Amino acid sequence: MTEKCDVLILGAGAAGMMCAIRAGQRGRSVIILDHARAPGEKIRISGGGRCNFTNIHAGPKNYLSANPHFAKSALARYTPRDFIALVEKHRIAWHEKTLGQLFCDDSAKDIIRMLLAEMQAAHVKLRLETSVSTVSHDGGRFRVATSGGVIEAESLVVATGAKSIPKMGATGFAYQIAEQFGLPLIETRPGLVPLTLDPAALERLSPLAGVAVPAEVSHGKTAFNEALLFTHRGLSGPSILQVSSYWREGDTIRLKLEPASDIVALLRQAKQKNGRQSAQTALAEILPKRLAQHVVEKSGLTGNLADMSDKALTTLANEVQDWQIKPAGSEGYRTAEVTLGGVDTTCLDSRSMAAKSVPGLYFIGECVDVTGWLGGYNFQWAWASGQAAGEFA
Ligand code: FAD
């Protein structure tokens, strides 16, 4: 038996559920399916279990795409304020953590419950543990063969996410559908991902594994001022994850540790106050102990401050604030929070997210070549692109 609906959505993640809600509210009959056992699994694990559901500063400048203008329309029509209003309607308590990042006070599950309640109110039918075998398009309608039977729909919305964290069911299925309908793709790569170092650099930095420090990490003219973490594999922490989305194999990144401190001035002061102390002791006042030790050993300036010239103090300061590192690679999709690239935006309408060449076919969320910074920007794109498609599908 063939089931019929107006809108069939593949993928019950952030973008798919948002789209289902809006299309349902417009009176469209909507089915949303997912091969997972539960909807919104990435929402559940996001933000350390508290879901960084948006960023109050979200705007087109916070996204990477081959066409930086594409995201403007959807982001302008569904803003962080709109999502906050929805969260407040459901009495979910939230707080700003830092840099405009909004988190649930209690649990990310509150966001999933909110989306499910809105879907129910909009009469959306949710089918879980349902896989798709084939998609065809005939006579202006889509026929989708699923493990639960054939579904025929006027509009088909692809919201199956991207390749990050395959362990959680990420498939890259959206790209297959795009290719089937002749839509171009922008090459994909892992984003918001820890960077790895070659064995020699790893050995040099191994005593620092576990050390966290404020840092300005830059790639060309792009710089992020957030925490950095030395790990057993290389470098992580928010500043590194941010820069990883811009970094390409072979590129060098620059690290300025403790960027807010004038290290030379601090060392001069320490020398004046107590010249008999070592540079390591003085640096340990502002840096984690192991980092202070590493910096001093690397510089070879192990004596007392009193014996050090201004040039030596500058050398020490540069050891802290002028690192150039060539990462060997990244940890890949296994740990990447997002996938860069995806369905080429040139083939989509930026107002509706519809494929220009296939009436009724839509792509939303992470499968599209729009990728946000770390800090709630990716969910804001999922909500905004889902809403945009839900308005037209
Ligand atoms: P997804 O949420 O991935 O949803 C896709 C859905 O499609 C899934 O339910 C999947 O099961 C289903 N699916 C896939 N293939 C098929 C198939 N073949 N058939 C049927 N169903 C299929 N972003 C933020 O803004 N804030 C955060 O705090 C944050 N934390 C994160 C933490 C982690 C660990 C990770 C991995 C990501 C995080 N992100 C965060 C990114 C964010 O989760 C994604 O950008 C967002 O979930 C993308 O939404 P989406 O709906 O496009 O895709």
Coordinates of C-alpha atoms and ligand atoms in Angstrom, one line a residue:
M1 CA 0.0 0.0 0.0
T2 CA 1.3 3.5 -0.8
E3 CA 0.9 6.2 1.8
K4 CA 0.4 9.7 0.6
C5 CA 1.4 13.1 2.2
D6 CA 2.1 16.6 1.1
V7 CA 5.6 16.8 2.6
L8 CA 8.0 13.9 3.3
I9 CA 11.0 14.8 5.4
L10 CA 14.1 12.5 5.5
G11 CA 15.9 12.9 8.8
A12 CA 14.4 13.9 12.2
G13 CA 17.3 16.0 13.4
A14 CA 17.3 19.7 14.2
A15 CA 16.6 20.9 10.7
G16 CA 14.1 18.2 9.7
M17 CA 12.0 18.7 12.9
M18 CA 12.0 22.5 12.5
C19 CA 10.8 22.1 8.9
A20 CA 8.1 19.6 9.9
I21 CA 6.7 22.0 12.5
R22 CA 6.4 24.9 10.1
A23 CA 5.0 22.9 7.2
G24 CA 2.5 21.2 9.6
Q25 CA 1.5 24.6 11.0
R26 CA 0.7 25.7 7.4
G27 CA -1.8 22.8 7.2
R28 CA 0.4 20.5 5.1
S29 CA 0.2 16.8 5.8
V30 CA 3.7 15.9 6.9
I31 CA 5.6 12.7 7.5
I32 CA 9.1 12.8 8.9
L33 CA 11.2 9.6 9.0
D34 CA 14.6 8.7 10.5
H35 CA 16.6 5.5 10.6
A36 CA 17.6 6.1 14.2
R37 CA 15.7 4.8 17.2
A38 CA 15.2 8.3 18.6
P39 CA 14.8 11.8 17.0
G40 CA 17.4 14.5 17.5
E41 CA 20.3 12.4 18.7
K42 CA 22.8 15.1 18.0
I43 CA 20.7 17.6 19.9
R44 CA 20.8 15.2 22.9
I45 CA 24.6 15.0 23.0
S46 CA 25.2 18.6 22.0
G47 CA 26.8 21.2 24.2
G48 CA 27.9 18.6 26.8
G49 CA 24.3 17.5 27.2
R50 CA 23.0 21.1 27.6
C51 CA 22.6 22.0 23.9
N52 CA 24.2 25.3 22.9
F53 CA 21.0 25.9 20.9
T54 CA 21.8 29.3 19.4
N55 CA 24.1 32.3 19.5
I56 CA 22.7 35.8 19.9
H57 CA 25.3 37.2 17.6
A58 CA 24.6 34.7 14.7
G59 CA 24.9 36.4 11.3
P60 CA 26.2 35.5 7.9
K61 CA 29.8 36.3 8.9
N62 CA 29.8 33.3 11.3
Y63 CA 29.4 30.8 8.5
L64 CA 31.7 29.2 5.9
S65 CA 30.4 28.5 2.4
A66 CA 31.6 28.8 -1.2
N67 CA 28.8 31.4 -1.4
P68 CA 29.0 33.5 1.8
H69 CA 25.8 35.4 0.8
F70 CA 23.6 32.3 0.5
A71 CA 22.7 32.0 4.2
K72 CA 21.7 35.6 4.6
S73 CA 18.0 35.2 3.6
A74 CA 17.2 32.3 5.9
L75 CA 19.1 33.7 8.8
A76 CA 17.4 37.0 8.5
R77 CA 13.9 35.5 8.4
Y78 CA 14.4 33.2 11.4
T79 CA 16.7 34.8 14.0
P80 CA 18.1 33.7 17.4
R81 CA 15.3 35.8 19.0
D82 CA 12.7 33.7 17.2
F83 CA 14.2 30.5 18.6
I84 CA 14.5 32.0 22.1
A85 CA 10.8 32.9 22.0
L86 CA 10.0 29.2 21.2
V87 CA 12.2 28.0 24.1
E88 CA 10.5 30.5 26.4
K89 CA 7.0 29.5 25.3
H90 CA 8.0 26.0 26.5
R91 CA 9.3 27.4 29.8
I92 CA 12.8 26.0 29.2
A93 CA 15.3 27.8 31.4
W94 CA 18.4 29.0 29.6
H95 CA 21.6 31.0 30.2
E96 CA 24.3 32.7 28.2
K97 CA 27.6 30.9 28.9
T98 CA 30.1 33.1 27.0
L99 CA 30.4 34.9 23.7
G100 CA 26.6 34.9 23.1
Q101 CA 26.3 31.2 23.4
L102 CA 22.9 30.1 24.8
F103 CA 22.6 26.8 26.7
C104 CA 19.7 25.0 28.5
D105 CA 20.0 25.3 32.2
D106 CA 19.0 21.7 32.6
S107 CA 19.2 19.3 29.7
A108 CA 19.4 19.2 25.9
K109 CA 16.5 16.7 26.1
D110 CA 14.2 19.7 26.9
I111 CA 14.8 21.0 23.3
I112 CA 13.9 17.6 21.8
R113 CA 10.8 17.4 23.9
M114 CA 9.9 21.0 22.8
L115 CA 10.3 20.1 19.1
L116 CA 8.3 16.8 19.5
A117 CA 5.5 18.8 21.3
E118 CA 5.4 21.3 18.4
M119 CA 5.4 18.5 15.8
Q120 CA 2.5 16.8 17.6
A121 CA 0.5 20.1 17.8
A122 CA 1.1 20.5 14.0
H123 CA -0.1 16.9 13.4
V124 CA 3.2 15.7 12.0
K125 CA 3.6 11.9 11.7
L126 CA 7.0 10.7 13.0
R127 CA 8.4 7.3 11.8
L128 CA 11.5 6.1 13.5
E129 CA 13.7 3.1 12.7
T130 CA 12.7 3.6 9.1
S131 CA 15.3 3.4 6.4
V132 CA 15.1 4.5 2.8
S133 CA 15.9 2.2 -0.1
T134 CA 15.0 4.3 -3.2
V135 CA 13.8 7.7 -4.2
S136 CA 12.1 8.4 -7.5
H137 CA 10.4 11.4 -9.1
D138 CA 7.6 10.9 -11.5
G139 CA 4.8 13.0 -12.7
G140 CA 5.7 15.8 -10.3
R141 CA 5.5 13.5 -7.2
F142 CA 8.2 11.8 -5.2
R143 CA 8.0 8.1 -4.4
V144 CA 10.2 6.9 -1.6
A145 CA 10.5 3.2 -0.9
T146 CA 11.2 2.8 2.9
S147 CA 11.5 -0.2 5.2
G148 CA 7.9 0.7 6.3
G149 CA 6.4 0.8 2.8
V150 CA 6.2 3.3 -0.1
I151 CA 5.5 6.9 0.7
E152 CA 4.4 9.3 -2.1
A153 CA 4.8 13.1 -1.5
E154 CA 4.4 16.3 -3.4
S155 CA 7.5 17.8 -1.7
L156 CA 10.6 15.9 -0.5
V157 CA 12.9 17.6 2.1
V158 CA 16.3 16.1 2.6
A159 CA 17.5 16.7 6.2
T160 CA 19.8 13.7 6.8
G161 CA 22.7 15.8 8.0
A162 CA 26.3 15.1 7.0
K163 CA 29.2 12.8 7.7
S164 CA 30.3 13.8 11.2
I165 CA 30.3 11.2 13.9
P166 CA 29.4 8.1 11.8
K167 CA 29.0 6.1 15.0
M168 CA 25.8 8.1 15.6
G169 CA 24.3 7.2 12.2
A170 CA 25.7 10.0 10.0
T171 CA 25.6 8.7 6.4
G172 CA 26.2 11.3 3.8
F173 CA 22.9 10.1 2.3
A174 CA 21.9 13.6 1.3
Y175 CA 24.8 13.8 -1.1
Q176 CA 23.6 10.6 -2.8
I177 CA 20.2 12.1 -3.4
A178 CA 21.7 15.3 -4.6
E179 CA 23.9 13.3 -7.1
Q180 CA 20.8 11.3 -8.2
F181 CA 19.1 14.5 -9.2
G182 CA 22.2 15.9 -10.9
L183 CA 22.9 18.6 -8.3
P184 CA 26.5 19.6 -7.8
L185 CA 28.4 19.1 -4.5
I186 CA 31.2 21.1 -2.8
E187 CA 33.9 18.7 -1.6
T188 CA 33.3 17.8 2.0
R189 CA 35.9 17.8 4.9
P190 CA 35.7 17.6 8.7
G191 CA 35.2 20.9 10.5
L192 CA 35.4 21.9 14.2
V193 CA 37.8 19.1 14.8
P194 CA 41.0 18.6 16.9
L195 CA 44.2 18.9 14.9
T196 CA 47.0 16.3 15.1
L197 CA 50.8 16.7 15.1
D198 CA 53.6 14.7 13.5
P199 CA 55.5 12.3 15.9
A200 CA 58.5 14.7 16.4
A201 CA 56.3 17.6 17.4
L202 CA 54.1 15.3 19.5
E203 CA 57.1 14.1 21.4
R204 CA 58.3 17.7 22.0
L205 CA 54.9 18.7 23.3
S206 CA 54.0 15.5 25.1
P207 CA 54.7 17.0 28.6
L208 CA 52.0 19.5 27.9
A209 CA 49.2 17.0 27.3
G210 CA 46.2 18.1 29.4
V211 CA 47.3 21.7 29.7
A212 CA 44.7 24.3 28.9
V213 CA 45.5 28.0 28.3
P214 CA 43.8 31.0 26.8
A215 CA 45.1 31.6 23.2
E216 CA 44.6 33.5 20.1
V217 CA 44.9 31.0 17.3
S218 CA 45.1 32.3 13.7
H219 CA 45.1 31.0 10.2
G220 CA 46.0 33.8 7.8
K221 CA 43.8 36.8 8.8
T222 CA 41.2 34.6 10.6
A223 CA 41.8 34.5 14.4
F224 CA 39.9 33.1 17.3
N225 CA 40.5 34.1 20.9
E226 CA 39.4 31.1 23.1
A227 CA 40.9 28.3 25.1
L228 CA 43.4 25.9 23.7
L229 CA 44.1 22.4 25.0
F230 CA 47.3 20.3 24.4
T231 CA 46.3 16.7 24.0
H232 CA 48.0 13.3 23.5
R233 CA 47.3 13.5 19.8
G234 CA 47.9 17.2 19.2
L235 CA 45.8 20.4 19.8
S236 CA 42.2 20.9 20.7
G237 CA 40.0 23.3 22.6
P238 CA 37.6 25.9 21.2
S239 CA 40.2 28.1 19.5
I240 CA 41.7 25.1 17.6
L241 CA 38.3 23.7 16.7
Q242 CA 37.3 27.1 15.2
V243 CA 40.5 27.4 13.2
S244 CA 40.3 23.8 12.0
S245 CA 37.4 24.8 9.7
Y246 CA 39.7 27.2 7.9
W247 CA 42.9 25.1 8.0
R248 CA 43.9 23.0 5.0
E249 CA 46.6 20.3 4.8
G250 CA 50.1 21.8 4.7
D251 CA 49.0 25.2 6.2
T252 CA 50.7 26.7 9.2
I253 CA 48.7 28.1 12.2
R254 CA 50.0 30.7 14.7
L255 CA 49.4 30.5 18.4
K256 CA 49.6 33.4 20.8
L257 CA 49.3 32.0 24.3
E258 CA 48.0 34.2 27.1
P259 CA 47.2 36.9 24.4
A260 CA 45.9 39.4 27.0
S261 CA 49.2 39.6 28.8
D262 CA 52.2 41.8 28.0
I263 CA 54.8 39.1 28.9
V264 CA 57.9 41.3 28.5
A265 CA 56.4 43.9 30.8
L266 CA 55.5 41.2 33.4
L267 CA 59.0 39.7 33.2
R268 CA 60.6 43.2 33.6
Q269 CA 58.4 43.8 36.7
A270 CA 59.3 40.4 38.1
K271 CA 63.1 41.1 37.5
Q272 CA 62.8 44.5 39.3
K273 CA 60.9 43.0 42.2
N274 CA 63.1 39.9 42.7
G275 CA 65.9 39.4 40.3
R276 CA 67.0 36.2 41.9
Q277 CA 64.0 34.3 40.8
S278 CA 64.1 32.1 37.7
A279 CA 62.2 33.0 34.5
Q280 CA 60.3 29.7 35.1
T281 CA 59.0 30.9 38.5
A282 CA 58.1 34.3 37.1
L283 CA 56.3 32.8 34.1
A284 CA 54.5 30.3 36.3
E285 CA 52.6 33.3 37.8
I286 CA 50.7 33.7 34.6
L287 CA 51.1 30.3 32.8
P288 CA 50.3 26.8 33.8
K289 CA 53.5 25.4 35.5
R290 CA 54.2 22.7 32.9
L291 CA 53.9 25.3 30.1
A292 CA 56.2 27.7 31.9
Q293 CA 58.8 24.9 32.2
H294 CA 58.5 24.0 28.6
V295 CA 58.9 27.6 27.4
V296 CA 62.0 28.1 29.5
E297 CA 63.6 24.8 28.5
K298 CA 62.9 25.5 24.8
S299 CA 64.5 29.0 25.1
G300 CA 67.5 27.7 27.0
L301 CA 67.2 30.7 29.3
T302 CA 67.2 28.8 32.6
G303 CA 69.1 31.3 34.8
N304 CA 68.0 34.1 37.1
L305 CA 66.0 37.1 35.8
A306 CA 68.7 39.4 37.1
D307 CA 71.2 38.0 34.6
M308 CA 68.8 38.4 31.6
S309 CA 69.0 41.2 29.1
D310 CA 65.9 42.9 27.6
K311 CA 66.6 40.8 24.5
A312 CA 66.5 37.6 26.5
L313 CA 63.2 38.6 28.1
T314 CA 61.8 39.3 24.6
T315 CA 63.0 35.9 23.4
L316 CA 61.1 34.3 26.4
A317 CA 58.0 36.3 25.6
N318 CA 58.1 35.2 21.9
E319 CA 58.4 31.6 23.1
V320 CA 55.0 32.2 24.8
Q321 CA 53.3 34.3 22.2
D322 CA 54.7 33.5 18.8
W323 CA 54.3 29.8 18.0
Q324 CA 54.1 28.6 14.4
I325 CA 52.8 25.1 14.0
K326 CA 52.1 23.0 11.0
P327 CA 49.5 20.4 12.0
A328 CA 49.9 16.9 10.4
G329 CA 46.2 16.5 10.0
S330 CA 42.9 16.4 11.8
E331 CA 41.1 13.7 13.8
G332 CA 38.6 13.4 10.9
Y333 CA 34.9 12.7 10.9
R334 CA 35.2 10.4 13.9
T335 CA 35.3 13.5 16.2
A336 CA 34.4 16.4 13.9
E337 CA 31.4 18.4 15.2
V338 CA 30.4 19.4 11.6
T339 CA 31.1 18.7 7.9
L340 CA 32.2 21.5 5.7
G341 CA 31.0 21.5 2.1
G342 CA 28.0 19.6 0.8
V343 CA 25.2 20.4 -1.5
D344 CA 26.3 23.4 -3.6
T345 CA 24.2 26.4 -2.8
T346 CA 24.3 27.6 -6.4
C347 CA 21.7 25.0 -7.2
L348 CA 19.4 26.0 -4.3
D349 CA 17.0 28.9 -3.9
S350 CA 18.2 30.9 -0.8
R351 CA 14.6 31.8 0.3
S352 CA 13.1 28.4 0.2
M353 CA 16.1 26.0 0.1
A354 CA 14.4 24.3 -2.9
A355 CA 16.5 22.8 -5.7
K356 CA 16.2 25.2 -8.7
S357 CA 16.1 22.4 -11.2
V358 CA 13.8 19.9 -9.4
P359 CA 10.5 21.4 -8.2
G360 CA 9.5 20.1 -4.8
L361 CA 13.0 18.9 -3.7
Y362 CA 14.6 20.7 -0.7
F363 CA 17.9 20.4 1.1
I364 CA 18.3 21.8 4.7
G365 CA 20.7 21.8 7.6
E366 CA 24.2 20.5 7.7
C367 CA 24.1 18.7 4.3
V368 CA 24.1 22.1 2.6
D369 CA 27.4 23.9 2.0
V370 CA 26.8 26.3 4.9
T371 CA 28.9 25.6 8.1
G372 CA 28.9 27.6 11.3
W373 CA 31.5 28.5 13.8
L374 CA 31.5 26.7 17.2
G375 CA 29.1 28.3 19.6
G376 CA 25.4 27.6 18.7
Y377 CA 25.8 28.8 15.1
N378 CA 25.2 25.4 13.5
F379 CA 21.9 24.8 15.3
Q380 CA 20.8 28.4 14.3
W381 CA 21.4 27.4 10.7
A382 CA 19.5 24.1 11.2
W383 CA 16.5 26.1 12.7
A384 CA 16.6 28.8 10.0
S385 CA 17.0 26.6 7.0
G386 CA 14.4 24.2 8.3
Q387 CA 12.0 27.1 8.9
A388 CA 12.7 28.4 5.4
A389 CA 11.9 25.1 3.7
G390 CA 8.9 24.6 6.0
E391 CA 7.4 27.8 4.7
F392 CA 7.4 26.7 1.1
A393 CA 7.3 22.9 1.0
Ligands
FAD1 P1 21.4 16.0 12.2 O1 21.1 16.7 13.5 O2 22.6 15.2 12.1 O3 20.1 15.1 11.8 C1 20.1 14.3 10.7 C2 19.2 13.1 11.0 O4 19.1 12.3 9.8 C3 19.6 12.2 12.1 O5 18.6 12.1 13.0 C4 20.0 10.9 11.4 O6 19.7 9.8 12.2 C5 19.1 11.0 10.2 N1 19.6 10.2 9.0 C6 20.9 10.2 8.5 N2 21.0 9.4 7.4 C7 19.7 8.9 7.3 C8 19.2 8.0 6.3 N3 19.9 7.4 5.4 N4 17.9 7.6 6.5 C9 17.1 8.1 7.5 N5 17.6 9.0 8.4 C10 18.9 9.4 8.3 N6 25.9 22.7 17.1 C11 25.5 23.8 17.8 O7 25.0 24.8 17.2 N7 25.6 23.8 19.2 C12 26.1 22.7 19.9 O8 26.1 22.7 21.1 C13 26.5 21.6 19.1 N8 27.1 20.5 19.7 C14 27.5 19.5 19.0 C15 28.1 18.4 19.6 C16 28.5 17.3 18.9 C17 29.2 16.1 19.6 C18 28.3 17.2 17.5 C19 28.7 16.0 16.7 C20 27.7 18.3 16.8 C21 27.3 19.4 17.6 N9 26.8 20.5 16.9 C22 26.4 21.6 17.7 C23 26.5 20.5 15.5 C24 25.0 20.2 15.3 O9 24.7 19.0 16.0 C25 24.6 20.0 13.8 O10 25.1 21.1 13.0 C26 23.1 19.8 13.6 O11 22.7 18.7 14.4 C27 22.8 19.6 12.2 O12 21.4 19.4 12.1 P2 20.8 18.5 10.9 O13 19.3 18.4 11.2 O14 21.2 19.1 9.6 O15 21.5 17.1 11.0

